[in-house]
Coordinates of C-alpha atoms in Angstrom, one line a residue:
X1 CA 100.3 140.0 79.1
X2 CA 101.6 137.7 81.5
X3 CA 97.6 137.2 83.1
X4 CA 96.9 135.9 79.3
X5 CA 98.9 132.8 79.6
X6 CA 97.3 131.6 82.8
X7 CA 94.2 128.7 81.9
X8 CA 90.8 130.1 81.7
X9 CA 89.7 127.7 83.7
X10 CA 92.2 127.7 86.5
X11 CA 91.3 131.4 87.1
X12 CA 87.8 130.5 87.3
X13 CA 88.3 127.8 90.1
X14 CA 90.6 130.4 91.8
X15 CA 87.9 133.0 92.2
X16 CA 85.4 130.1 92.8
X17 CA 86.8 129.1 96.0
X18 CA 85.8 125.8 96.6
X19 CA 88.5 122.6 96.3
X20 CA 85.7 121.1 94.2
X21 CA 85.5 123.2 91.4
X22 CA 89.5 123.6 91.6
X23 CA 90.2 120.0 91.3
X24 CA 87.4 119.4 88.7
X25 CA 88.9 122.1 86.6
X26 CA 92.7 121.0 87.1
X27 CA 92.1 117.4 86.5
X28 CA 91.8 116.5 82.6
X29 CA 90.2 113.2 83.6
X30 CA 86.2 112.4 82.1
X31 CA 84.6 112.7 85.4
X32 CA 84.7 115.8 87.7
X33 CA 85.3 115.3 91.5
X34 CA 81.8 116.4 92.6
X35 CA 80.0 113.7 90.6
X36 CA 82.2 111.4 92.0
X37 CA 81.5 113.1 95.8
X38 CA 77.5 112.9 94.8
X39 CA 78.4 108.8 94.0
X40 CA 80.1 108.0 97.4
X41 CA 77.1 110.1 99.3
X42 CA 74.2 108.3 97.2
X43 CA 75.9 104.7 98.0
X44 CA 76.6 105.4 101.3
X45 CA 73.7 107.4 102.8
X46 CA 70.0 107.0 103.1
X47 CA 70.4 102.9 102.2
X48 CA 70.1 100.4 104.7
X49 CA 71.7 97.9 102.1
X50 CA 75.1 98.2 100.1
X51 CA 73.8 99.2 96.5
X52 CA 76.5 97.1 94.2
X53 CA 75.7 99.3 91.5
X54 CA 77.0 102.3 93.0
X55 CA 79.7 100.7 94.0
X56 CA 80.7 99.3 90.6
X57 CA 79.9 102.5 89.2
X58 CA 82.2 104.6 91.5
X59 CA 85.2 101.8 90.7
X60 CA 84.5 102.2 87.1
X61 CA 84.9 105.8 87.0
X62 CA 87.6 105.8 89.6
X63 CA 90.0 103.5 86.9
X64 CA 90.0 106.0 85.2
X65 CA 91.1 108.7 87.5
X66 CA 94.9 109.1 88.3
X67 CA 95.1 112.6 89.6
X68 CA 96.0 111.3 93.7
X69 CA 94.6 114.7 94.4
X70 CA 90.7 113.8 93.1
X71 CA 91.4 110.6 94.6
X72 CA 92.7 111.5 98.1
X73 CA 89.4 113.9 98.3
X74 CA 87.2 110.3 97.9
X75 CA 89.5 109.0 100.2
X76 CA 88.9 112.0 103.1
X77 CA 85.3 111.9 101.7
X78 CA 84.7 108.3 102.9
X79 CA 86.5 109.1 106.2
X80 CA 83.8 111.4 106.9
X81 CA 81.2 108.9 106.4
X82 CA 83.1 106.5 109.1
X83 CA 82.0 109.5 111.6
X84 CA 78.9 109.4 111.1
X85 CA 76.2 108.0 113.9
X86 CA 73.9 105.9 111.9
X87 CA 75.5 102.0 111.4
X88 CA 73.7 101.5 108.2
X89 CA 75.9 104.5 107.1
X90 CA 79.2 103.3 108.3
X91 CA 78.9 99.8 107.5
X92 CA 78.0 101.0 103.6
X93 CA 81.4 103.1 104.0
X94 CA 83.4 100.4 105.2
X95 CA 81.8 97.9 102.6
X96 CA 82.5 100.4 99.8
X97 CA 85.8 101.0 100.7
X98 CA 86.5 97.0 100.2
X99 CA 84.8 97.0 97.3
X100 CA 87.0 99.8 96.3
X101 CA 90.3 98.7 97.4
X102 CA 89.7 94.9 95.8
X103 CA 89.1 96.4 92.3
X104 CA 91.0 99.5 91.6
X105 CA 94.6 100.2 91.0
X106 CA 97.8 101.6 92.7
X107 CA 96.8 105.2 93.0
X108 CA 93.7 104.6 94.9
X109 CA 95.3 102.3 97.1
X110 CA 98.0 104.8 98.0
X111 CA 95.3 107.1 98.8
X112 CA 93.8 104.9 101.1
X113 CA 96.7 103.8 102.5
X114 CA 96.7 107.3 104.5
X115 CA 97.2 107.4 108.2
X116 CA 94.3 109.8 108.8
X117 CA 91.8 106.5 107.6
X118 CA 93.4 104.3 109.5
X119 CA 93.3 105.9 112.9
X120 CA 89.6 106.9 111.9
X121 CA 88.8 103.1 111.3
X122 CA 90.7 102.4 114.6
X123 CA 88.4 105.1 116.3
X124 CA 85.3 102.6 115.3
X125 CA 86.9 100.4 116.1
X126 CA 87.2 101.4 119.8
X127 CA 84.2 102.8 120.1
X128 CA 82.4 99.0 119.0
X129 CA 85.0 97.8 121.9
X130 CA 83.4 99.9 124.0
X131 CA 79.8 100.2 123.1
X132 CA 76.9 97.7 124.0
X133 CA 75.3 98.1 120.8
X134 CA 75.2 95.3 118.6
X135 CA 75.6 97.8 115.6
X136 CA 78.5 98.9 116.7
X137 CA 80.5 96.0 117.7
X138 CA 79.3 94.4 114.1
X139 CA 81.4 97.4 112.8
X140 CA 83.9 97.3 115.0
X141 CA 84.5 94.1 113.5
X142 CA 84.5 95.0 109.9
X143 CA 86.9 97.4 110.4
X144 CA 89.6 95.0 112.1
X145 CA 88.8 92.2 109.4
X146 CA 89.7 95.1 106.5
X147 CA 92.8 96.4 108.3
X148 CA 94.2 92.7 109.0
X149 CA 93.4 92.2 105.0
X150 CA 95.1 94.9 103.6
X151 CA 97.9 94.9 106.2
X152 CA 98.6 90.7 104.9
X153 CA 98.0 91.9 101.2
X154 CA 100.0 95.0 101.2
X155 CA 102.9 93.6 103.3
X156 CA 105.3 93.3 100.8
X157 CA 104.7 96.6 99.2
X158 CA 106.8 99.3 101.7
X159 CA 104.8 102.2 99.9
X160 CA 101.7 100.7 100.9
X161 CA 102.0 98.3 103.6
X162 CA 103.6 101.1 105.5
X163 CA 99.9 103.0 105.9
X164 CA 98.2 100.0 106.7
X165 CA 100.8 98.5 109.2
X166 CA 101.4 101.5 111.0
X167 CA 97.8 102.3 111.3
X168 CA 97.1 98.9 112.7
X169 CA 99.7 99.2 115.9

């Protein structure tokens, strides 16, 4: 009796496997976590310009959204895009990601505030230092000017500034 008073769907996303499916089904919020994967990929792959409207879409969705687990998991999805080798790809990631942080609320920017993103954007960053590309030295710089903004705007929040401060030494 006691498998009866376990949630059908949390049985499901057990024998599923994937973190997708388990977060989608654990989370009561509108939208599940791979539509809003399938957003950050559209907006930040295969443009060679920002597309505002993805962006906006993916903030209006994410307002919604308080579970910090669905939002850590855009979070380490954007990470992954900072790896990536094509610039238009990077710079689209790094653009979202200001987009993101200027319009959303606490959550999200706790999320961000992780030490994993910050040493990832100080990766580009040395890696622009290094290169001779133009690309990369243009991101390079976009990733300083976002770390010096939210390290100045998040200063006087210890949960948050902490991330961002600490990242940035």
């Amino acid at each position: 009796r006691a498998w009866r008073t376990v949630p059908r769907s949390a049985i499901m996303a057990h024998l599923s496997g994937t973190s997708a499916a388990f977060y989608s089904a654990k989370t009561p919020d509108r939208y599940s976590l791979d539509d809003l994967l399938s957003i950050v990929d559209k907006a930040t792959v295969g443009c060679e310009a920002p597309d505002a409207s993805l962006n906006a879409q993916l903030a209006a969705r994410l307002t919604e959204i308080t579970d910090p687990r669905v939002l850590s998991e855009v979070v380490r999805r954007m990470r992954k895009k900072l790896k990536e080798k094509r610039h238009s790809t990077v710079m689209n990631a790094l653009l979202l990601m200001e987009h993101l942080m200027d319009h959303l609320h606490t959550d999200f920017v706790l999320a961000m505030a992780n030490l994993k993103l910050i040493k990832q954007m100080t990766k580009t960053v040395k890696q622009g230092s290094k290169s001779t590309l133009k690309a990369r030295k243009i991101e390079a710089k976009k990733a300083i000017y976002l770390i010096a903004t939210w390290a100045r705007r998040y200063s006087g929040s210890p949960a948050i500034g902490r991330g961002f401060v600490d990242g940035a030494e």
